[in-house]
PDB file of C-alpha atoms and ligand atoms in Angstrom:
ATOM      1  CA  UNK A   1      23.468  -4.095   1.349  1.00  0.00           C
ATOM      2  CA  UNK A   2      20.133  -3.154   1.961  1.00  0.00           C
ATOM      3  CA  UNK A   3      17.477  -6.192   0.452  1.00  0.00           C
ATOM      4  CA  UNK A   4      13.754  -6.264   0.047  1.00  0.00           C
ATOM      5  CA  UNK A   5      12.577  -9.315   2.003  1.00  0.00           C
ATOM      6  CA  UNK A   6       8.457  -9.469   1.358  1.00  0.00           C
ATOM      7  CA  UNK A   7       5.764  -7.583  -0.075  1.00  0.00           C
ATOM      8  CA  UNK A   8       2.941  -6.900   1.277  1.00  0.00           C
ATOM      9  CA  UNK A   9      -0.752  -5.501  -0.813  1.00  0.00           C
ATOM     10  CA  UNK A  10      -3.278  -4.501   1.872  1.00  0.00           C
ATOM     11  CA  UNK A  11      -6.433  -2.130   1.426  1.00  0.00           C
ATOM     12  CA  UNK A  12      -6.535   0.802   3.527  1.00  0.00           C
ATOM     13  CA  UNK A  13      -9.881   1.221   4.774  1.00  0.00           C
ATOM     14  CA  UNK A  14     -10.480   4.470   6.718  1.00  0.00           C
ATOM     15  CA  UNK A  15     -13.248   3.346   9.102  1.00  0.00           C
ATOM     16  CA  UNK A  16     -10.587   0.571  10.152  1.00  0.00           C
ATOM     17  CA  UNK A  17      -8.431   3.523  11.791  1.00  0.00           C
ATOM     18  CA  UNK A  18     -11.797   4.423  13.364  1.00  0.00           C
ATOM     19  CA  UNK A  19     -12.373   1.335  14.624  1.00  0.00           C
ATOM     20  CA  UNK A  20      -8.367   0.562  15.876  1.00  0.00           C
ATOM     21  CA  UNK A  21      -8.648   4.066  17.632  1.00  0.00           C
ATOM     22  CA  UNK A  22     -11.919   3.513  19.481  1.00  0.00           C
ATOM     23  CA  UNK A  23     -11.424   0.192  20.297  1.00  0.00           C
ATOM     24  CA  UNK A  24     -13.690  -2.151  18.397  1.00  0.00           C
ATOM     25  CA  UNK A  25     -11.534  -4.133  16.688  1.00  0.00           C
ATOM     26  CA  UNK A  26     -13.333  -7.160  18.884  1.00  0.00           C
ATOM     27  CA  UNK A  27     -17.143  -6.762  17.726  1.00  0.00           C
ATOM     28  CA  UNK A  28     -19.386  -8.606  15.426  1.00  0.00           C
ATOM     29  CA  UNK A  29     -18.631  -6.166  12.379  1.00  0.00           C
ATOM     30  CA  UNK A  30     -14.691  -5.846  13.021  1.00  0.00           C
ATOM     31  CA  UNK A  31     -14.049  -8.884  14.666  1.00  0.00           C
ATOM     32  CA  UNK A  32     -13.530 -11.198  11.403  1.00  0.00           C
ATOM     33  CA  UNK A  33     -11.623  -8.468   9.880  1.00  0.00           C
ATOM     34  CA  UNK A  34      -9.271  -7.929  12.493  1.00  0.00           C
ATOM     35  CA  UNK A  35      -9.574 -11.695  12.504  1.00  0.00           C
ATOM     36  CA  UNK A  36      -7.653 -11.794   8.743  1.00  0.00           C
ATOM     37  CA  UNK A  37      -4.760  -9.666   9.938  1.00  0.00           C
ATOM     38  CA  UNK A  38      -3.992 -11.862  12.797  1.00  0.00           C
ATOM     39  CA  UNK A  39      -1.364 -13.925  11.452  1.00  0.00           C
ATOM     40  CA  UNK A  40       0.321 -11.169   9.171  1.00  0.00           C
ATOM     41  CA  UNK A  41       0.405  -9.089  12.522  1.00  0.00           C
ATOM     42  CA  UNK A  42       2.374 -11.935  14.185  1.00  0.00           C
ATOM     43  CA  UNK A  43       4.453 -12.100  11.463  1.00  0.00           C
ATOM     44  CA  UNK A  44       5.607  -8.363  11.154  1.00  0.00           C
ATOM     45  CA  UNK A  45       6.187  -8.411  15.234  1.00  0.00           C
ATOM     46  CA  UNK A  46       8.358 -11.733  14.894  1.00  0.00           C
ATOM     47  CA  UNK A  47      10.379 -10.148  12.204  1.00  0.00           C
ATOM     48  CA  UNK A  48       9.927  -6.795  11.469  1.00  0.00           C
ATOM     49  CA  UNK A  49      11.961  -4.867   8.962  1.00  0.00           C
ATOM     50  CA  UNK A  50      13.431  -1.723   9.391  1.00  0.00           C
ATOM     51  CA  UNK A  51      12.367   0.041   6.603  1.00  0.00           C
ATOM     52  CA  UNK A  52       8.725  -0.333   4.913  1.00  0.00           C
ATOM     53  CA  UNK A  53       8.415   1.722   1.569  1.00  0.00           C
ATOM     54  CA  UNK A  54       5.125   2.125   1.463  1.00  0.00           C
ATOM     55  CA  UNK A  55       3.052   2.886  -1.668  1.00  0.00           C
ATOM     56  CA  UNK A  56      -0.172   4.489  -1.169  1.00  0.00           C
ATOM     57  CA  UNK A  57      -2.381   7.038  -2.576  1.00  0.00           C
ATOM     58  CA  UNK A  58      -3.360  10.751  -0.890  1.00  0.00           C
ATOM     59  CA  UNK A  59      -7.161  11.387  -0.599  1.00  0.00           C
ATOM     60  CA  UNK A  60      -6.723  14.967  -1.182  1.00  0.00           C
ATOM     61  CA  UNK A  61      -4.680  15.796   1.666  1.00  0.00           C
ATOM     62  CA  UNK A  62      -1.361  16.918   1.233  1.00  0.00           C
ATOM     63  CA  UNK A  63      -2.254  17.499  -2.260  1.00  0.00           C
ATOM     64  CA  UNK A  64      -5.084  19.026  -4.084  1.00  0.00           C
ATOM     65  CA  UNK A  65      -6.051  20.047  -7.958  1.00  0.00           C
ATOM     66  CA  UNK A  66      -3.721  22.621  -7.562  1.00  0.00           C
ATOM     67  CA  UNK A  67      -0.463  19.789  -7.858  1.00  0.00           C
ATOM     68  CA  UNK A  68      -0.779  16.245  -8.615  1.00  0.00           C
ATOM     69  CA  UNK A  69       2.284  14.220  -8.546  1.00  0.00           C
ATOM     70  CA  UNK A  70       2.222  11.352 -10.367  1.00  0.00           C
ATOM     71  CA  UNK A  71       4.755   9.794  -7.823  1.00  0.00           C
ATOM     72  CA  UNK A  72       6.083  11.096  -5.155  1.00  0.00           C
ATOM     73  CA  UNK A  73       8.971  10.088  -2.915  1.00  0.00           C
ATOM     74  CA  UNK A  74       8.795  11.206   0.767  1.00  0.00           C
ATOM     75  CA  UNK A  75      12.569  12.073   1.951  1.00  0.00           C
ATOM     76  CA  UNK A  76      11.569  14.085   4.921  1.00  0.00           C
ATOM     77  CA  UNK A  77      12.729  13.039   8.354  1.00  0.00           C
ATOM     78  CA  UNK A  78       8.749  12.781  10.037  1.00  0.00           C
ATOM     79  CA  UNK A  79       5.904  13.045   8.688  1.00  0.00           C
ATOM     80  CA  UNK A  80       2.538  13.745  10.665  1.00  0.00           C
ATOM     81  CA  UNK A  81      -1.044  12.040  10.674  1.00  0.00           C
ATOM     82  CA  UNK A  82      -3.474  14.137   8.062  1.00  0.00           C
ATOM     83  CA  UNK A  83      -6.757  16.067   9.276  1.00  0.00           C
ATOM     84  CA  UNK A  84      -9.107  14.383   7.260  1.00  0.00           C
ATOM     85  CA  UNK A  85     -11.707  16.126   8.247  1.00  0.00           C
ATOM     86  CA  UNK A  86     -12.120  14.585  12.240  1.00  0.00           C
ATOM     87  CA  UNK A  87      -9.101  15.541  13.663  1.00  0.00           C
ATOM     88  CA  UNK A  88      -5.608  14.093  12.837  1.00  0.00           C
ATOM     89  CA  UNK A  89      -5.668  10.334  14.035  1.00  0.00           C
ATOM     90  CA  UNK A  90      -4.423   9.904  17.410  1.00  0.00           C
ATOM     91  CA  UNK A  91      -1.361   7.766  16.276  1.00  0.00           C
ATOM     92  CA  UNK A  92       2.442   8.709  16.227  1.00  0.00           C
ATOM     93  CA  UNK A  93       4.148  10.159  13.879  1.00  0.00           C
ATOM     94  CA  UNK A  94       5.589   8.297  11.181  1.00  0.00           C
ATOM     95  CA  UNK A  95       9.538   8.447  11.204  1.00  0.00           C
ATOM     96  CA  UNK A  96      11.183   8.557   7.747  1.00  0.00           C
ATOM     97  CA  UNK A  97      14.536   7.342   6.761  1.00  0.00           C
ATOM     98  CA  UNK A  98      15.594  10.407   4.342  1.00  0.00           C
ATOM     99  CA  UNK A  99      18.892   8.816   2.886  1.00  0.00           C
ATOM    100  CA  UNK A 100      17.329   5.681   1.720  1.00  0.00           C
ATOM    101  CA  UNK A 101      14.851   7.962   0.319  1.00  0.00           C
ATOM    102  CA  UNK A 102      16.915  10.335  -0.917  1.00  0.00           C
ATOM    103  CA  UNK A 103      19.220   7.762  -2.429  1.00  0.00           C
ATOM    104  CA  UNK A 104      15.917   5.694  -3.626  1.00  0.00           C
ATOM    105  CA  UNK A 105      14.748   8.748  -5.677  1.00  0.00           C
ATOM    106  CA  UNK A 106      18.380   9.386  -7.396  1.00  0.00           C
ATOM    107  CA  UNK A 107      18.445   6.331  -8.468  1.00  0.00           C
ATOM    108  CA  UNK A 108      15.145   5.902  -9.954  1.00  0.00           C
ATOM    109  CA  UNK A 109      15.823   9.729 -11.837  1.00  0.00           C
ATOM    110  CA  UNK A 110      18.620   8.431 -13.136  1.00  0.00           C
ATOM    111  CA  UNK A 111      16.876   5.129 -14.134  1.00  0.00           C
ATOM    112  CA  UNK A 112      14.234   7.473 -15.874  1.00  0.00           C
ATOM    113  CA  UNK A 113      11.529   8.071 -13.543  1.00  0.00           C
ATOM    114  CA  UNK A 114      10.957  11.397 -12.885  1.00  0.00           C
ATOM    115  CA  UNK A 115       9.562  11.268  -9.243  1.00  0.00           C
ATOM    116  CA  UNK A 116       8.454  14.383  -7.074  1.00  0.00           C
ATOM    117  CA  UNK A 117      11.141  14.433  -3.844  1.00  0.00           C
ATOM    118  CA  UNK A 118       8.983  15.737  -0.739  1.00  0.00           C
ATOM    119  CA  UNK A 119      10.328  17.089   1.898  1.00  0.00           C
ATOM    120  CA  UNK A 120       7.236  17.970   4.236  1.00  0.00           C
ATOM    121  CA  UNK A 121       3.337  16.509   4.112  1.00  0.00           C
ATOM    122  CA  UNK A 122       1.059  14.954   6.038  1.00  0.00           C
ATOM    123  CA  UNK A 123       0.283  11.615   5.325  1.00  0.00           C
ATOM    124  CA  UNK A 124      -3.894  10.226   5.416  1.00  0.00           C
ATOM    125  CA  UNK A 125      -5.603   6.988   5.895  1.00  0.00           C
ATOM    126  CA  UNK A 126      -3.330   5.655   2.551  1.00  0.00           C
ATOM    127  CA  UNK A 127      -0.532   5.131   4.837  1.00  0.00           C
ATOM    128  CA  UNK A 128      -1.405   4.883   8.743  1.00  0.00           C
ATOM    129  CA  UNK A 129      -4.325   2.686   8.308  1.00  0.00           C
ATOM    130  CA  UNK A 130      -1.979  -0.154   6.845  1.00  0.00           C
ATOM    131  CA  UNK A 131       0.426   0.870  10.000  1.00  0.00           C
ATOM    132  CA  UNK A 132      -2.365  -0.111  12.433  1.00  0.00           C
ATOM    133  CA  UNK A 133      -3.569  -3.197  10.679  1.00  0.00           C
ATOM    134  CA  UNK A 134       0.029  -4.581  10.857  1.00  0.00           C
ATOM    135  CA  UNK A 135       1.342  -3.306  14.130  1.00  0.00           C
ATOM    136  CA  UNK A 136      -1.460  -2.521  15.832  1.00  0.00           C
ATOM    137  CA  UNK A 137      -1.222   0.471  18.748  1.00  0.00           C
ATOM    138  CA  UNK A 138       2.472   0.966  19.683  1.00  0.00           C
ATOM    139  CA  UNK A 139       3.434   4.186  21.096  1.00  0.00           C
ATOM    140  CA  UNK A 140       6.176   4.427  18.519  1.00  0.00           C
ATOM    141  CA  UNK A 141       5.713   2.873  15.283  1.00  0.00           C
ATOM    142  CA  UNK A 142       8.694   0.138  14.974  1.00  0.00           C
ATOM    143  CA  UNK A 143       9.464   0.815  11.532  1.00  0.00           C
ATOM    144  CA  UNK A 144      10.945   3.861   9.819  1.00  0.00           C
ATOM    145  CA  UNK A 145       8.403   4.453   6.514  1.00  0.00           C
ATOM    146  CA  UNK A 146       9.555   5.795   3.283  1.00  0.00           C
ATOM    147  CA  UNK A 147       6.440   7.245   1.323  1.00  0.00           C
ATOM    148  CA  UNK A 148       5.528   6.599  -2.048  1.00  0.00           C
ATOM    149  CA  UNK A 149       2.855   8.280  -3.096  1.00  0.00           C
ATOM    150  CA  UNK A 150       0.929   7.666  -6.748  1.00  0.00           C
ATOM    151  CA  UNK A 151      -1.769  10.136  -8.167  1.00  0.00           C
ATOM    152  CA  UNK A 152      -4.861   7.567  -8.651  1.00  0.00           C
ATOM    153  CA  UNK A 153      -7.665  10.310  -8.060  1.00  0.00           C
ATOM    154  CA  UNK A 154      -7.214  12.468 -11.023  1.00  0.00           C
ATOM    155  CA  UNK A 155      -6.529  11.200 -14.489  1.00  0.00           C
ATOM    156  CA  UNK A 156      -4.808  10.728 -16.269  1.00  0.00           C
ATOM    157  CA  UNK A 157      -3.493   7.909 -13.188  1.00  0.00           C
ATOM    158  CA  UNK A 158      -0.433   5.653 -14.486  1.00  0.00           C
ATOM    159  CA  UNK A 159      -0.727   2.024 -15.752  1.00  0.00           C
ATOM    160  CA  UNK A 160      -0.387  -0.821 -13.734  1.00  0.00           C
ATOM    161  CA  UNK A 161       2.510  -1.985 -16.261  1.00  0.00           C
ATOM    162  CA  UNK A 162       4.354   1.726 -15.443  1.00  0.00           C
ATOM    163  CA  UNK A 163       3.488   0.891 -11.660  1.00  0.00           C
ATOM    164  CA  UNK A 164       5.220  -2.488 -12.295  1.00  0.00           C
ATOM    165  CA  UNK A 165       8.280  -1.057 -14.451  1.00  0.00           C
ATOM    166  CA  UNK A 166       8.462   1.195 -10.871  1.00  0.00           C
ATOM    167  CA  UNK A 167       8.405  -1.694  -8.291  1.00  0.00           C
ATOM    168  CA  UNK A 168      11.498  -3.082 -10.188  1.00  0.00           C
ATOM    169  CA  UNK A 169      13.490  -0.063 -10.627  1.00  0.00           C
ATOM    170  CA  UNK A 170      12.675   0.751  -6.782  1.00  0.00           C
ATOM    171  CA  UNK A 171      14.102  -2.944  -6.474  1.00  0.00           C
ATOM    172  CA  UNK A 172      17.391  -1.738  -8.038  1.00  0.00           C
ATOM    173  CA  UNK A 173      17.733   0.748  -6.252  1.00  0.00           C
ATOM    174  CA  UNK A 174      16.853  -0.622  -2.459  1.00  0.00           C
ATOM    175  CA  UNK A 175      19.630  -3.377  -3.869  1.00  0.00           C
ATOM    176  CA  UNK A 176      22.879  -0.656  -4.495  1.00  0.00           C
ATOM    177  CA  UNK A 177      21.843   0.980  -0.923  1.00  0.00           C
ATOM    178  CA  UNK A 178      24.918   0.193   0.959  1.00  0.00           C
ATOM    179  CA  UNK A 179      23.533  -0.271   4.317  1.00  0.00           C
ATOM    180  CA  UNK A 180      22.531  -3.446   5.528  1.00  0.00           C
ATOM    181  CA  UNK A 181      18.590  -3.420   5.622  1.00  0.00           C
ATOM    182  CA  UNK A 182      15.417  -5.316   5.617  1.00  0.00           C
ATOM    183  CA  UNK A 183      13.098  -3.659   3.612  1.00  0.00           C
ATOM    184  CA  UNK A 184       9.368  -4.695   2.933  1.00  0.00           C
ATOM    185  CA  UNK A 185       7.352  -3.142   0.458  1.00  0.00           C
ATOM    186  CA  UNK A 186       3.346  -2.188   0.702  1.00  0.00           C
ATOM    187  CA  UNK A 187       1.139  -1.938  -1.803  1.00  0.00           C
ATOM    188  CA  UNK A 188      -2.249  -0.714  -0.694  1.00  0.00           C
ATOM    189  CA  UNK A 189      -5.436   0.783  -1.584  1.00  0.00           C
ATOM    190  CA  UNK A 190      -8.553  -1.467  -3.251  1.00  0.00           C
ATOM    191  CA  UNK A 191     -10.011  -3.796  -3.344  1.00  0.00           C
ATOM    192  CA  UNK A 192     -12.852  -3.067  -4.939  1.00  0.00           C
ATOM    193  CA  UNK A 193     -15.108   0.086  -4.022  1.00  0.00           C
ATOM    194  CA  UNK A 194     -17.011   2.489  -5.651  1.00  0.00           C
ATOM    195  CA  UNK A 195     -17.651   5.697  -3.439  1.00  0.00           C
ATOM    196  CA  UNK A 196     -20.178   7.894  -5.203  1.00  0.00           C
ATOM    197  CA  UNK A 197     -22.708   7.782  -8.336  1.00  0.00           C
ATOM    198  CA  UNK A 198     -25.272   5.300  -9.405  1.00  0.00           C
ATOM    199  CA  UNK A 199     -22.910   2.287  -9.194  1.00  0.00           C
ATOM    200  CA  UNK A 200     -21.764   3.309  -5.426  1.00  0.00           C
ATOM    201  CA  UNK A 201     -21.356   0.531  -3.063  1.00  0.00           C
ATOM    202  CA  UNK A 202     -20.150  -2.038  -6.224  1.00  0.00           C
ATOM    203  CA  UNK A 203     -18.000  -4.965  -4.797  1.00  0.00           C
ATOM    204  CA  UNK A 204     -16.553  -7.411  -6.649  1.00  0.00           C
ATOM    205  CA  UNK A 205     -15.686 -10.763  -5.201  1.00  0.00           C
ATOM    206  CA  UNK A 206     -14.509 -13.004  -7.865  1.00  0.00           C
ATOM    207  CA  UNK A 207     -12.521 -10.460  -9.991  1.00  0.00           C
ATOM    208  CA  UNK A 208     -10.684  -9.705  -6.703  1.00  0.00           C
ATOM    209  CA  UNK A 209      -9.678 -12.954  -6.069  1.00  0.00           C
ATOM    210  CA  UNK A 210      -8.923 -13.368  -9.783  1.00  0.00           C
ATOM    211  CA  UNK A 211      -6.688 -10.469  -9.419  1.00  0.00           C
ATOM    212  CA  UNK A 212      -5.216 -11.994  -6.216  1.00  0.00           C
ATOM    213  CA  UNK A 213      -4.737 -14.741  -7.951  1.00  0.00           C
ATOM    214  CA  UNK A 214      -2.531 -13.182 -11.051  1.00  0.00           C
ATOM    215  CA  UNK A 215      -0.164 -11.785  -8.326  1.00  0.00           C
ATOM    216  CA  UNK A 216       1.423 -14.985  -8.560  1.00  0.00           C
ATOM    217  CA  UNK A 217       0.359 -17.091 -11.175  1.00  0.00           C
ATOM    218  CA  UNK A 218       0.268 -14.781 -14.626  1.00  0.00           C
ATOM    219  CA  UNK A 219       2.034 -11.560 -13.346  1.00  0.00           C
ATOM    220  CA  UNK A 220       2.451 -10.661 -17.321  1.00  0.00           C
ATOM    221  CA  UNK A 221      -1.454 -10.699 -17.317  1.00  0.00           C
ATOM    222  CA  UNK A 222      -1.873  -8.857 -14.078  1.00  0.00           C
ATOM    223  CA  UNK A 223       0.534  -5.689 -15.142  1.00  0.00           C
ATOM    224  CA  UNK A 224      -1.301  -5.473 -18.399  1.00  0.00           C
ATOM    225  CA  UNK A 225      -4.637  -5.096 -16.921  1.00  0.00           C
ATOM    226  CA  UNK A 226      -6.209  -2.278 -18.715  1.00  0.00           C
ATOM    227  CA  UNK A 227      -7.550   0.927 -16.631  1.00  0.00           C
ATOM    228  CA  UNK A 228     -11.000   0.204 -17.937  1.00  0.00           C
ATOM    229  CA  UNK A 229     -10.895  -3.081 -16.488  1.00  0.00           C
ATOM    230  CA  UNK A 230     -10.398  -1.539 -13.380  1.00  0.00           C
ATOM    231  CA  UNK A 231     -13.163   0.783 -13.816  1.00  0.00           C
ATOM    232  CA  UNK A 232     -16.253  -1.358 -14.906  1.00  0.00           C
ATOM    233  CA  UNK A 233     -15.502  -4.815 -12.651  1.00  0.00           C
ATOM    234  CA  UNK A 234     -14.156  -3.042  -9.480  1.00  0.00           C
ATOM    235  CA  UNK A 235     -16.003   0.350  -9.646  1.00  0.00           C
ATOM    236  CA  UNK A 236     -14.131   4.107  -9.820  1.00  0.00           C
ATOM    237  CA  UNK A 237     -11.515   3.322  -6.405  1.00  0.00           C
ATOM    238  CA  UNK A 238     -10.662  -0.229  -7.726  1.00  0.00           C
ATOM    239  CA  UNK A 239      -8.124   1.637  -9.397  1.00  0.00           C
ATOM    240  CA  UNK A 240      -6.361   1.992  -6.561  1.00  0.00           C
ATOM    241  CA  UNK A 241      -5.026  -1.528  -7.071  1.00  0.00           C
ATOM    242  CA  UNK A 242      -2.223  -0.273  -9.845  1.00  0.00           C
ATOM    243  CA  UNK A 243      -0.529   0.170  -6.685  1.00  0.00           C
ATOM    244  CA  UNK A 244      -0.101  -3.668  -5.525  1.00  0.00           C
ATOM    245  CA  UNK A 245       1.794  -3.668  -8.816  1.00  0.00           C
ATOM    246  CA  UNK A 246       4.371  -1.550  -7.952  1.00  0.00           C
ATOM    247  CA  UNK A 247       4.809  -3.991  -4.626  1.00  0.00           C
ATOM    248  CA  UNK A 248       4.776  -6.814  -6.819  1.00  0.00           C
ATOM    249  CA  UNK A 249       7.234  -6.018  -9.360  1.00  0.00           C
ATOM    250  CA  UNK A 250       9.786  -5.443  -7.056  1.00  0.00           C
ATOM    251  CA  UNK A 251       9.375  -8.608  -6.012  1.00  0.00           C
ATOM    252  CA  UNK A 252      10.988 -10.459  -8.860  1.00  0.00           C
ATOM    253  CA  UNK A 253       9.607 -12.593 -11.219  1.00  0.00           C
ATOM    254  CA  UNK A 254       8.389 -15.569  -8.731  1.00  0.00           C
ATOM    255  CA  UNK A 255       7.131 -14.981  -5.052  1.00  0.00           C
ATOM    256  CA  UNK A 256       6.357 -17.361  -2.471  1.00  0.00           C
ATOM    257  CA  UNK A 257       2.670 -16.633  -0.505  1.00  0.00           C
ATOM    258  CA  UNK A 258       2.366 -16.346   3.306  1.00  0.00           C
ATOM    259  CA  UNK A 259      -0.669 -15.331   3.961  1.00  0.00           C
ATOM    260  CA  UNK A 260      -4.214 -14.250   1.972  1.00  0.00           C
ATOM    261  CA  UNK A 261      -7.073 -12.965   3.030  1.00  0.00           C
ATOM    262  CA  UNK A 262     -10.319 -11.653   1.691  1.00  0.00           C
ATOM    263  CA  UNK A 263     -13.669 -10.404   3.475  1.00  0.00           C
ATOM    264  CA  UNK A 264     -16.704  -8.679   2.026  1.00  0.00           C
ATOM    265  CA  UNK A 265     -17.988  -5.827   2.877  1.00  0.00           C
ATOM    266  CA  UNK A 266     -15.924  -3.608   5.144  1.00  0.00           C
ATOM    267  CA  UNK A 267     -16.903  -0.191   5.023  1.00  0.00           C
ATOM    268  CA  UNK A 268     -17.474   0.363   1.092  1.00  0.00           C
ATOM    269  CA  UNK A 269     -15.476  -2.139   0.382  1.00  0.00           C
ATOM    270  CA  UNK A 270     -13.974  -5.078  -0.423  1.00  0.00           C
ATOM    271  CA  UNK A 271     -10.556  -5.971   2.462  1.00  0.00           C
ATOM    272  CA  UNK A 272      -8.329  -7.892   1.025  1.00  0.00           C
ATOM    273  CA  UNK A 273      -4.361  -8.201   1.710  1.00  0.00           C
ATOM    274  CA  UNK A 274      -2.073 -10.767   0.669  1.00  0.00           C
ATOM    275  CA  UNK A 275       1.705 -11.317   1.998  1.00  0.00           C
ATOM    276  CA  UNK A 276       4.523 -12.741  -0.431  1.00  0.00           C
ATOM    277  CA  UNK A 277       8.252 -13.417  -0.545  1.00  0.00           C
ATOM    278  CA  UNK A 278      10.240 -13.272  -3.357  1.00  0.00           C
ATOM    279  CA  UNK A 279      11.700 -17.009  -4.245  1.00  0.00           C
ATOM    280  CA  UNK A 280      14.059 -16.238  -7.026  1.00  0.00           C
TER     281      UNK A 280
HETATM  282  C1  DHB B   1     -13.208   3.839   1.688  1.00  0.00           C
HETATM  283  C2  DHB B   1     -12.169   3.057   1.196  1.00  0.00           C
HETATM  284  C3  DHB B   1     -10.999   3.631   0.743  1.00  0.00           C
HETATM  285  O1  DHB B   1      -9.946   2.930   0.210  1.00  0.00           O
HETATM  286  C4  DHB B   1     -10.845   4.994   0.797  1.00  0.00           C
HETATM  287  O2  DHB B   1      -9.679   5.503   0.402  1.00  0.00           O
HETATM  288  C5  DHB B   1     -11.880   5.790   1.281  1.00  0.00           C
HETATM  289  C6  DHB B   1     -13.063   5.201   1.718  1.00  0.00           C
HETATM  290  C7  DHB B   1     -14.472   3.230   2.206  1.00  0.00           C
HETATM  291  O3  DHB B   1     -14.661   2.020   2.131  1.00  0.00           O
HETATM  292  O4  DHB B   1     -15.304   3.937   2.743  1.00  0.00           O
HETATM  293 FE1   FE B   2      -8.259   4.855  -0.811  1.00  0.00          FE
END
């Protein structure tokens, strides 16, 4: 049977993929990032899964006003590198695995979810900037991805207790897939970050590592955490966060931490990422 084996909530900076694509990852400004990553990197390359369902948001590029998915399940075959607005990143494509997906997304329907199946987008920064902090610059990514994709640019954005309700009906159904798989979970966006408007370049570092912290101490607390919470201590894109919940809840109820990290500022924001196992 297939089995979620770790978690994993990372941000997804955009000027990271800059930086991983031009080669800086070594200077004074990068360095200590890249520096945070180190061990998790070791980690995926010592025992990588096959299959990462990974939860991330679009910035606007495979979707627009015109449709907004609340979530949306990937069950394409490929899926190719977004033009944000500089060119597609020069990375490879990210290889699907449609009947996990496809099985994934029936089972959550029928567990009451009504997801958006997609068969064909391009995927942005959300999803191959995590892909480069983890496995750096292979010529083939050595995982297959399945795409999860949550609306958290236009509201009304779901609740971080409906992302958690998600994580553990995705849980179910990863656990009635009859092929025998590791599967790892992302959660990614945050942490903190406001882009635009009076209160742009608002970081946050002690409600971050608060909210770190609830990941595995007072997970009741940290799925309950009101939208508005979200808004005034982490800024407008510190909402991006509901989406470590849906990582987290299909975790179980107790988790074991391998690695944490936290670094202020990168880019707009605050880098955080934090790798757990669940222990029940
Ligand atoms: C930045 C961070 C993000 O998470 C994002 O989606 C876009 C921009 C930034 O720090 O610039
Ligand atoms: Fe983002």
């Amino acid at each position: 049977m297939a089995k979620i084996v770790a978690g994993v909530g990372s941000s997804h900076v955009p000027l990271l993929g800059v930086a991983v694509d031009q080669g800086k990852w070594q200077d004074d400004y990068f360095g200590p990032i890249f520096q945070g990553y180190e061990w998790t990197r070791q980690w995926e390359k010592e025992s990588p899964p096959d299959v990462v369902i990974l939860v991330y948001n679009d910035h606007a590029s495979a979707f627009d006003a015109n449709i907004i998915p609340t979530f949306a399940i990937g069950c394409g075959e490929r899926y190719k590198p977004a033009d944000e607005g500089w060119g597609p990143r020069p990375v490879p494509d990210v290889e699907g695995h449609a009947d996990l997906a496809w099985h994934i997304a029936q089972s959550l329907i029928l567990d009451d979810f009504d997801m958006t199946i997609i068969n064909e987008m391009d995927v942005d920064h959300g999803l191959t900037v995590p892909l480069s902090m983890m496995f750096g610059q292979p010529d083939k990514w050595p995982v297959k991805v399945v795409p999860l994709a949550v609306n958290v640019v236009t509201y009304p954005v779901p609740s971080g207790n409906r992302c958690w309700a998600l994580g553990e009906a995705i849980a179910r159904a990863v656990e009635s897939f009859p092929e025998d798989l590791k599967v790892q979970i992302w959660g990614t966006g945050g942490m903190s970050h406001q882009l635009q408007g009076p209160r742009a370049g608002l970081l946050n570092r002690e409600w971050d590592n608060k909210f770190l912290d609830l990941l595995e101490s007072d997970t009741d607390a940290a799925r309950h955490i009101p939208h508005i919470e979200y808004l005034r201590e982490t800024g407008s894109e510190g909402i991006e966060m509901v989406m470590w919940l849906i990582m987290r809840g299909a975790l179980g109820k107790r988790v074991k931490r391998l690695n944490r990290h936290y670094h202020i500022p990168c880019s707009n924001t605050a880098i955080g990422h934090i790798v757990l196992e669940p222990a029940d």
